[in-house]
Amino acid sequence: MAERPYIVGNWKMNGTRAMLSEARAIDRAAQRYMKVEVAVAPPYTLIHAVHKEAEQIGVGAQDCHSGPEGAHTGDINASMVADAGAKFVILGHSERRQDHGETNELINAKIESALEAGLRVILCCGETLETRDAGGAETFVLDQLKSSLGAFQDPAERLTIAYEPIWAIGTGRTATTEDIAAMHTAIRKLLDETFGEEASSMVRILYGGSVKPENATEILNTPEVGGALVGGASLSAESFLGIVVGASETEEA
Ligand code: 13P
């Protein structure tokens, strides 16, 4: 594993100010697990408040617009989330691809603007069950990554990949550790070929999809798994911290 295991909570469209107490609890507890890098991506409306609470954990956004300020009602761009306190942005999540028709080309433009605004990027990829059953998961995911990354050449600590099979998101169903290891190894090979081994080694590959305290240690001990992107189980400090504890018990932590 390149660095400390990275455990990121994606709160999705959940959270009002009442959730700040969870963020505070996560932050305070994370100080006991310094071998694990912990972060949360609350909705836009809470980024600044969580940032102000956070002493230890990283705070990020779940998306951003690809362009500069301008006439785009309802949109928020990379420099605006950075100004609110975000240090990273999740891009290309399957829910954005599905709900908002986001293409690899658009995601590539978002990556560029996020990096320009000084943000780190967590780039998501993942296949549908139909694609997996048809035997095309690996080709699909690698194509998704190649197109989303475009000509991006320099990952130096700025890039994280999250492999999230769509059929494992919010379903309670996780991929087998064999499937996860196979996909993560294929992604690593692509990163090695694209960036060279040294730069690739700085890019962590997270797994996401129904990660919870009960399965975290096994998943996080899988080869090439550098952490987890957690949805549902990140909404309470108790379950999210259970995953952080699991990460602190991995061999690399
Ligand atoms: P769940 O952990 O709820 O399956 O969500 C995973 C996810 O989509 C994180 O981005």
mmCIF file of C-alpha atoms and ligand atoms in Angstrom:
data_model
loop_
_atom_site.group_PDB
_atom_site.id
_atom_site.type_symbol
_atom_site.label_atom_id
_atom_site.label_comp_id
_atom_site.label_asym_id
_atom_site.label_seq_id
_atom_site.Cartn_x
_atom_site.Cartn_y
_atom_site.Cartn_z
ATOM 1 C CA MET A 1 0.000 0.000 0.000
ATOM 2 C CA ALA A 2 1.291 3.423 -0.971
ATOM 3 C CA GLU A 3 0.561 5.277 2.240
ATOM 4 C CA ARG A 4 -1.726 5.148 5.229
ATOM 5 C CA PRO A 5 -5.066 3.471 4.550
ATOM 6 C CA TYR A 6 -7.548 6.127 3.452
ATOM 7 C CA ILE A 7 -11.114 5.884 4.749
ATOM 8 C CA VAL A 8 -13.522 8.357 3.196
ATOM 9 C CA GLY A 9 -17.167 8.841 4.118
ATOM 10 C CA ASN A 10 -19.434 9.926 1.269
ATOM 11 C CA TRP A 11 -22.551 11.322 2.912
ATOM 12 C CA LYS A 12 -24.328 11.667 -0.436
ATOM 13 C CA MET A 13 -27.609 13.651 -0.123
ATOM 14 C CA ASN A 14 -27.762 13.239 3.639
ATOM 15 C CA GLY A 15 -27.076 15.611 6.473
ATOM 16 C CA THR A 16 -28.357 18.771 8.027
ATOM 17 C CA ARG A 17 -26.596 20.728 10.757
ATOM 18 C CA ALA A 18 -27.735 18.030 13.200
ATOM 19 C CA MET A 19 -25.066 15.825 11.592
ATOM 20 C CA LEU A 20 -22.291 18.092 12.802
ATOM 21 C CA SER A 21 -22.174 16.196 16.083
ATOM 22 C CA GLU A 22 -21.347 13.020 14.102
ATOM 23 C CA ALA A 23 -18.588 14.867 12.258
ATOM 24 C CA ARG A 24 -17.207 16.114 15.563
ATOM 25 C CA ALA A 25 -17.277 12.603 17.047
ATOM 26 C CA ILE A 26 -15.525 11.182 13.966
ATOM 27 C CA ASP A 27 -12.901 13.908 14.137
ATOM 28 C CA ARG A 28 -12.152 13.450 17.832
ATOM 29 C CA ALA A 29 -11.931 9.669 17.556
ATOM 30 C CA ALA A 30 -9.794 9.827 14.396
ATOM 31 C CA GLN A 31 -7.102 11.461 16.514
ATOM 32 C CA ARG A 32 -6.600 8.066 18.155
ATOM 33 C CA TYR A 33 -5.970 6.344 14.808
ATOM 34 C CA MET A 34 -3.242 8.430 13.281
ATOM 35 C CA LYS A 35 -2.114 5.510 11.099
ATOM 36 C CA VAL A 36 -5.352 5.873 9.169
ATOM 37 C CA GLU A 37 -6.203 8.890 7.011
ATOM 38 C CA VAL A 38 -9.865 9.721 7.611
ATOM 39 C CA ALA A 39 -12.051 12.081 5.598
ATOM 40 C CA VAL A 40 -15.686 12.906 4.956
ATOM 41 C CA ALA A 41 -17.471 14.428 1.987
ATOM 42 C CA PRO A 42 -20.639 16.058 3.328
ATOM 43 C CA PRO A 43 -23.164 17.778 1.058
ATOM 44 C CA TYR A 44 -22.124 21.263 -0.157
ATOM 45 C CA THR A 45 -24.281 22.895 2.508
ATOM 46 C CA LEU A 46 -22.166 21.420 5.307
ATOM 47 C CA ILE A 47 -18.636 21.633 3.893
ATOM 48 C CA HIS A 48 -17.743 24.848 5.652
ATOM 49 C CA ALA A 49 -19.272 23.840 8.977
ATOM 50 C CA VAL A 50 -17.574 20.430 8.974
ATOM 51 C CA HIS A 51 -14.302 22.083 7.950
ATOM 52 C CA LYS A 52 -14.555 24.366 10.976
ATOM 53 C CA GLU A 53 -15.176 21.397 13.280
ATOM 54 C CA ALA A 54 -12.395 19.244 11.849
ATOM 55 C CA GLU A 55 -8.994 19.181 13.468
ATOM 56 C CA GLN A 56 -7.883 15.810 12.216
ATOM 57 C CA ILE A 57 -10.093 14.610 9.394
ATOM 58 C CA GLY A 58 -10.048 15.810 5.793
ATOM 59 C CA VAL A 59 -13.143 17.446 4.317
ATOM 60 C CA GLY A 60 -14.143 17.206 0.688
ATOM 61 C CA ALA A 61 -16.940 17.742 -1.801
ATOM 62 C CA GLN A 62 -18.946 15.115 -3.652
ATOM 63 C CA ASP A 63 -18.788 16.857 -7.019
ATOM 64 C CA CYS A 64 -18.033 20.188 -8.663
ATOM 65 C CA HIS A 65 -18.772 21.960 -11.926
ATOM 66 C CA SER A 66 -16.075 21.830 -14.601
ATOM 67 C CA GLY A 67 -15.953 25.518 -15.407
ATOM 68 C CA PRO A 68 -15.131 28.918 -13.946
ATOM 69 C CA GLU A 69 -17.683 31.144 -12.202
ATOM 70 C CA GLY A 70 -20.569 32.127 -14.405
ATOM 71 C CA ALA A 71 -24.213 31.781 -15.289
ATOM 72 C CA HIS A 72 -24.916 28.198 -14.176
ATOM 73 C CA THR A 73 -27.848 28.304 -11.793
ATOM 74 C CA GLY A 74 -27.536 25.782 -9.013
ATOM 75 C CA ASP A 75 -23.970 24.761 -9.816
ATOM 76 C CA ILE A 76 -20.882 25.081 -7.665
ATOM 77 C CA ASN A 77 -17.355 24.978 -9.049
ATOM 78 C CA ALA A 78 -14.011 23.710 -7.779
ATOM 79 C CA SER A 79 -12.654 27.006 -6.481
ATOM 80 C CA MET A 80 -15.912 27.568 -4.566
ATOM 81 C CA VAL A 81 -15.687 24.219 -2.745
ATOM 82 C CA ALA A 82 -12.008 24.879 -2.056
ATOM 83 C CA ASP A 83 -12.971 28.266 -0.612
ATOM 84 C CA ALA A 84 -15.528 26.541 1.641
ATOM 85 C CA GLY A 85 -12.751 24.366 3.077
ATOM 86 C CA ALA A 86 -12.777 21.284 0.859
ATOM 87 C CA LYS A 87 -9.395 19.722 0.222
ATOM 88 C CA PHE A 88 -10.587 17.077 -2.218
ATOM 89 C CA VAL A 89 -13.489 16.295 -4.483
ATOM 90 C CA ILE A 90 -15.114 12.993 -5.440
ATOM 91 C CA LEU A 91 -15.611 12.893 -9.211
ATOM 92 C CA GLY A 92 -17.311 10.431 -11.526
ATOM 93 C CA HIS A 93 -19.412 8.697 -8.893
ATOM 94 C CA SER A 94 -21.827 6.255 -10.556
ATOM 95 C CA GLU A 95 -24.768 8.176 -9.074
ATOM 96 C CA ARG A 96 -23.581 11.311 -10.896
ATOM 97 C CA ARG A 97 -23.027 9.323 -14.075
ATOM 98 C CA GLN A 98 -26.501 7.769 -13.835
ATOM 99 C CA ASP A 99 -28.598 10.604 -12.379
ATOM 100 C CA HIS A 100 -26.948 13.428 -14.306
ATOM 101 C CA GLY A 101 -25.663 11.722 -17.448
ATOM 102 C CA GLU A 102 -22.040 12.566 -16.660
ATOM 103 C CA THR A 103 -19.660 11.346 -19.345
ATOM 104 C CA ASN A 104 -15.974 10.454 -19.059
ATOM 105 C CA GLU A 105 -15.230 13.587 -21.087
ATOM 106 C CA LEU A 106 -17.054 15.818 -18.612
ATOM 107 C CA ILE A 107 -15.383 14.072 -15.686
ATOM 108 C CA ASN A 108 -12.009 14.708 -17.306
ATOM 109 C CA ALA A 109 -12.834 18.416 -17.513
ATOM 110 C CA LYS A 110 -13.869 18.378 -13.848
ATOM 111 C CA ILE A 111 -10.576 16.713 -12.874
ATOM 112 C CA GLU A 112 -8.652 19.469 -14.615
ATOM 113 C CA SER A 113 -10.562 22.244 -12.919
ATOM 114 C CA ALA A 114 -10.346 20.538 -9.520
ATOM 115 C CA LEU A 115 -6.567 20.196 -9.784
ATOM 116 C CA GLU A 116 -6.300 23.796 -10.918
ATOM 117 C CA ALA A 117 -8.197 24.842 -7.785
ATOM 118 C CA GLY A 118 -5.682 22.916 -5.661
ATOM 119 C CA LEU A 119 -8.014 20.055 -4.779
ATOM 120 C CA ARG A 120 -7.120 16.377 -4.596
ATOM 121 C CA VAL A 121 -9.366 14.124 -6.653
ATOM 122 C CA ILE A 122 -11.043 10.817 -5.839
ATOM 123 C CA LEU A 123 -11.978 9.426 -9.240
ATOM 124 C CA CYS A 124 -14.687 6.748 -9.155
ATOM 125 C CA CYS A 125 -15.199 3.886 -11.553
ATOM 126 C CA GLY A 126 -17.303 0.730 -11.550
ATOM 127 C CA GLU A 127 -19.413 -1.557 -13.681
ATOM 128 C CA THR A 128 -23.061 -2.613 -13.649
ATOM 129 C CA LEU A 129 -24.047 -6.176 -12.793
ATOM 130 C CA GLU A 130 -25.016 -6.710 -16.425
ATOM 131 C CA THR A 131 -21.506 -5.813 -17.556
ATOM 132 C CA ARG A 132 -19.936 -8.051 -14.898
ATOM 133 C CA ASP A 133 -22.163 -10.991 -15.783
ATOM 134 C CA ALA A 134 -21.269 -10.552 -19.437
ATOM 135 C CA GLY A 135 -17.586 -10.849 -18.490
ATOM 136 C CA GLY A 136 -16.731 -7.263 -19.444
ATOM 137 C CA ALA A 137 -16.103 -5.669 -16.040
ATOM 138 C CA GLU A 138 -12.361 -5.205 -16.332
ATOM 139 C CA THR A 139 -12.404 -3.790 -19.852
ATOM 140 C CA PHE A 140 -15.249 -1.454 -18.936
ATOM 141 C CA VAL A 141 -13.587 -0.103 -15.799
ATOM 142 C CA LEU A 142 -10.194 0.368 -17.437
ATOM 143 C CA ASP A 143 -11.795 2.184 -20.384
ATOM 144 C CA GLN A 144 -13.715 4.384 -17.970
ATOM 145 C CA LEU A 145 -10.486 5.296 -16.172
ATOM 146 C CA LYS A 146 -8.475 5.883 -19.348
ATOM 147 C CA SER A 147 -11.138 8.206 -20.760
ATOM 148 C CA SER A 148 -11.760 10.030 -17.480
ATOM 149 C CA LEU A 149 -8.063 10.597 -16.870
ATOM 150 C CA GLY A 150 -7.502 11.822 -20.427
ATOM 151 C CA ALA A 151 -4.063 13.304 -20.787
ATOM 152 C CA PHE A 152 -3.612 13.816 -17.034
ATOM 153 C CA GLN A 153 0.056 13.025 -16.472
ATOM 154 C CA ASP A 154 1.088 13.795 -12.938
ATOM 155 C CA PRO A 155 -0.739 12.053 -10.106
ATOM 156 C CA ALA A 156 1.772 13.132 -7.432
ATOM 157 C CA GLU A 157 -0.317 12.742 -4.299
ATOM 158 C CA ARG A 158 -3.269 14.420 -5.968
ATOM 159 C CA LEU A 159 -5.114 11.389 -7.282
ATOM 160 C CA THR A 160 -7.010 8.544 -5.618
ATOM 161 C CA ILE A 161 -9.051 5.965 -7.510
ATOM 162 C CA ALA A 162 -12.211 4.431 -6.033
ATOM 163 C CA TYR A 163 -13.473 1.177 -7.519
ATOM 164 C CA GLU A 164 -17.178 0.910 -6.736
ATOM 165 C CA PRO A 165 -19.076 -1.857 -8.522
ATOM 166 C CA ILE A 166 -22.532 -0.341 -9.028
ATOM 167 C CA TRP A 167 -24.311 -3.533 -7.965
ATOM 168 C CA ALA A 168 -22.565 -3.400 -4.570
ATOM 169 C CA ILE A 169 -23.570 0.192 -3.735
ATOM 170 C CA GLY A 170 -26.219 0.416 -1.036
ATOM 171 C CA THR A 171 -27.282 -3.167 -1.677
ATOM 172 C CA GLY A 172 -25.599 -4.908 1.235
ATOM 173 C CA ARG A 173 -23.808 -7.009 -1.360
ATOM 174 C CA THR A 174 -20.020 -6.726 -1.539
ATOM 175 C CA ALA A 175 -17.748 -8.035 -4.234
ATOM 176 C CA THR A 176 -15.687 -11.082 -3.225
ATOM 177 C CA THR A 177 -12.147 -10.339 -2.145
ATOM 178 C CA GLU A 178 -10.968 -12.296 -5.226
ATOM 179 C CA ASP A 179 -12.977 -9.998 -7.513
ATOM 180 C CA ILE A 180 -11.754 -6.911 -5.683
ATOM 181 C CA ALA A 181 -8.112 -8.068 -5.833
ATOM 182 C CA ALA A 182 -8.398 -8.868 -9.551
ATOM 183 C CA MET A 183 -9.908 -5.484 -10.412
ATOM 184 C CA HIS A 184 -7.550 -3.496 -8.195
ATOM 185 C CA THR A 185 -4.551 -5.319 -9.688
ATOM 186 C CA ALA A 186 -5.775 -4.498 -13.199
ATOM 187 C CA ILE A 187 -6.222 -0.843 -12.198
ATOM 188 C CA ARG A 188 -2.719 -0.778 -10.693
ATOM 189 C CA LYS A 189 -1.293 -2.143 -13.941
ATOM 190 C CA LEU A 190 -3.035 0.613 -15.869
ATOM 191 C CA LEU A 191 -1.682 3.257 -13.463
ATOM 192 C CA ASP A 192 1.837 1.799 -13.742
ATOM 193 C CA GLU A 193 1.647 1.928 -17.533
ATOM 194 C CA THR A 194 0.163 5.422 -17.566
ATOM 195 C CA PHE A 195 2.245 7.187 -14.948
ATOM 196 C CA GLY A 196 5.238 4.911 -14.351
ATOM 197 C CA GLU A 197 5.602 2.725 -11.283
ATOM 198 C CA GLU A 198 6.979 5.351 -8.928
ATOM 199 C CA ALA A 199 4.191 7.864 -9.508
ATOM 200 C CA SER A 200 1.593 5.091 -9.608
ATOM 201 C CA SER A 201 2.715 3.907 -6.171
ATOM 202 C CA MET A 202 1.475 7.217 -4.733
ATOM 203 C CA VAL A 203 -2.069 6.587 -5.988
ATOM 204 C CA ARG A 204 -4.277 4.691 -3.587
ATOM 205 C CA ILE A 205 -7.077 2.545 -4.940
ATOM 206 C CA LEU A 206 -10.100 2.504 -2.626
ATOM 207 C CA TYR A 207 -12.911 -0.019 -2.676
ATOM 208 C CA GLY A 208 -16.510 1.117 -2.226
ATOM 209 C CA GLY A 209 -19.798 -0.752 -2.020
ATOM 210 C CA SER A 210 -21.491 -1.832 1.214
ATOM 211 C CA VAL A 211 -18.325 -1.522 3.304
ATOM 212 C CA LYS A 212 -19.205 -1.807 6.987
ATOM 213 C CA PRO A 213 -17.413 -2.565 10.256
ATOM 214 C CA GLU A 214 -18.053 -6.318 9.860
ATOM 215 C CA ASN A 215 -16.334 -6.651 6.478
ATOM 216 C CA ALA A 216 -13.840 -3.770 6.627
ATOM 217 C CA THR A 217 -10.775 -5.648 7.863
ATOM 218 C CA GLU A 218 -11.117 -8.410 5.281
ATOM 219 C CA ILE A 219 -11.640 -5.967 2.420
ATOM 220 C CA LEU A 220 -8.862 -3.651 3.563
ATOM 221 C CA ASN A 221 -6.427 -6.569 3.793
ATOM 222 C CA THR A 222 -7.072 -7.453 0.153
ATOM 223 C CA PRO A 223 -4.066 -6.850 -2.140
ATOM 224 C CA GLU A 224 -4.002 -3.373 -3.731
ATOM 225 C CA VAL A 225 -6.857 -2.065 -1.556
ATOM 226 C CA GLY A 226 -5.618 1.239 -0.131
ATOM 227 C CA GLY A 227 -8.768 2.194 1.729
ATOM 228 C CA ALA A 228 -12.537 2.472 1.415
ATOM 229 C CA LEU A 229 -15.126 4.901 0.112
ATOM 230 C CA VAL A 230 -18.071 4.435 2.435
ATOM 231 C CA GLY A 231 -21.674 5.514 1.894
ATOM 232 C CA GLY A 232 -24.387 4.355 4.298
ATOM 233 C CA ALA A 233 -22.045 3.270 7.082
ATOM 234 C CA SER A 234 -20.403 6.708 7.172
ATOM 235 C CA LEU A 235 -23.580 8.397 8.366
ATOM 236 C CA SER A 236 -23.091 7.467 11.987
ATOM 237 C CA ALA A 237 -19.859 8.021 13.860
ATOM 238 C CA GLU A 238 -20.195 4.606 15.480
ATOM 239 C CA SER A 239 -20.300 2.562 12.276
ATOM 240 C CA PHE A 240 -17.828 4.764 10.419
ATOM 241 C CA LEU A 241 -15.344 4.543 13.265
ATOM 242 C CA GLY A 242 -15.792 0.767 13.262
ATOM 243 C CA ILE A 243 -14.372 0.836 9.730
ATOM 244 C CA VAL A 244 -11.545 3.160 10.811
ATOM 245 C CA VAL A 245 -10.666 0.687 13.565
ATOM 246 C CA GLY A 246 -10.719 -2.111 10.964
ATOM 247 C CA ALA A 247 -8.306 -0.073 8.831
ATOM 248 C CA SER A 248 -6.009 0.494 11.793
ATOM 249 C CA GLU A 249 -5.756 -3.296 12.133
ATOM 250 C CA THR A 250 -4.623 -3.965 8.567
ATOM 251 C CA GLU A 251 -1.078 -5.159 8.018
ATOM 252 C CA GLU A 252 0.035 -1.943 6.365
ATOM 253 C CA ALA A 253 -1.444 0.476 8.944
HETATM 254 P P1 13P B 1 -22.575 2.253 0.317
HETATM 255 O O1 13P B 1 -21.426 2.138 1.273
HETATM 256 O O2 13P B 1 -23.817 2.811 0.936
HETATM 257 O O3 13P B 1 -22.802 0.969 -0.431
HETATM 258 O O4 13P B 1 -22.151 3.346 -0.786
HETATM 259 C C1 13P B 1 -20.932 3.219 -1.417
HETATM 260 C C2 13P B 1 -20.697 4.468 -2.186
HETATM 261 O O5 13P B 1 -21.323 4.715 -3.195
HETATM 262 C C3 13P B 1 -19.669 5.396 -1.671
HETATM 263 O O6 13P B 1 -19.378 6.390 -2.601
#
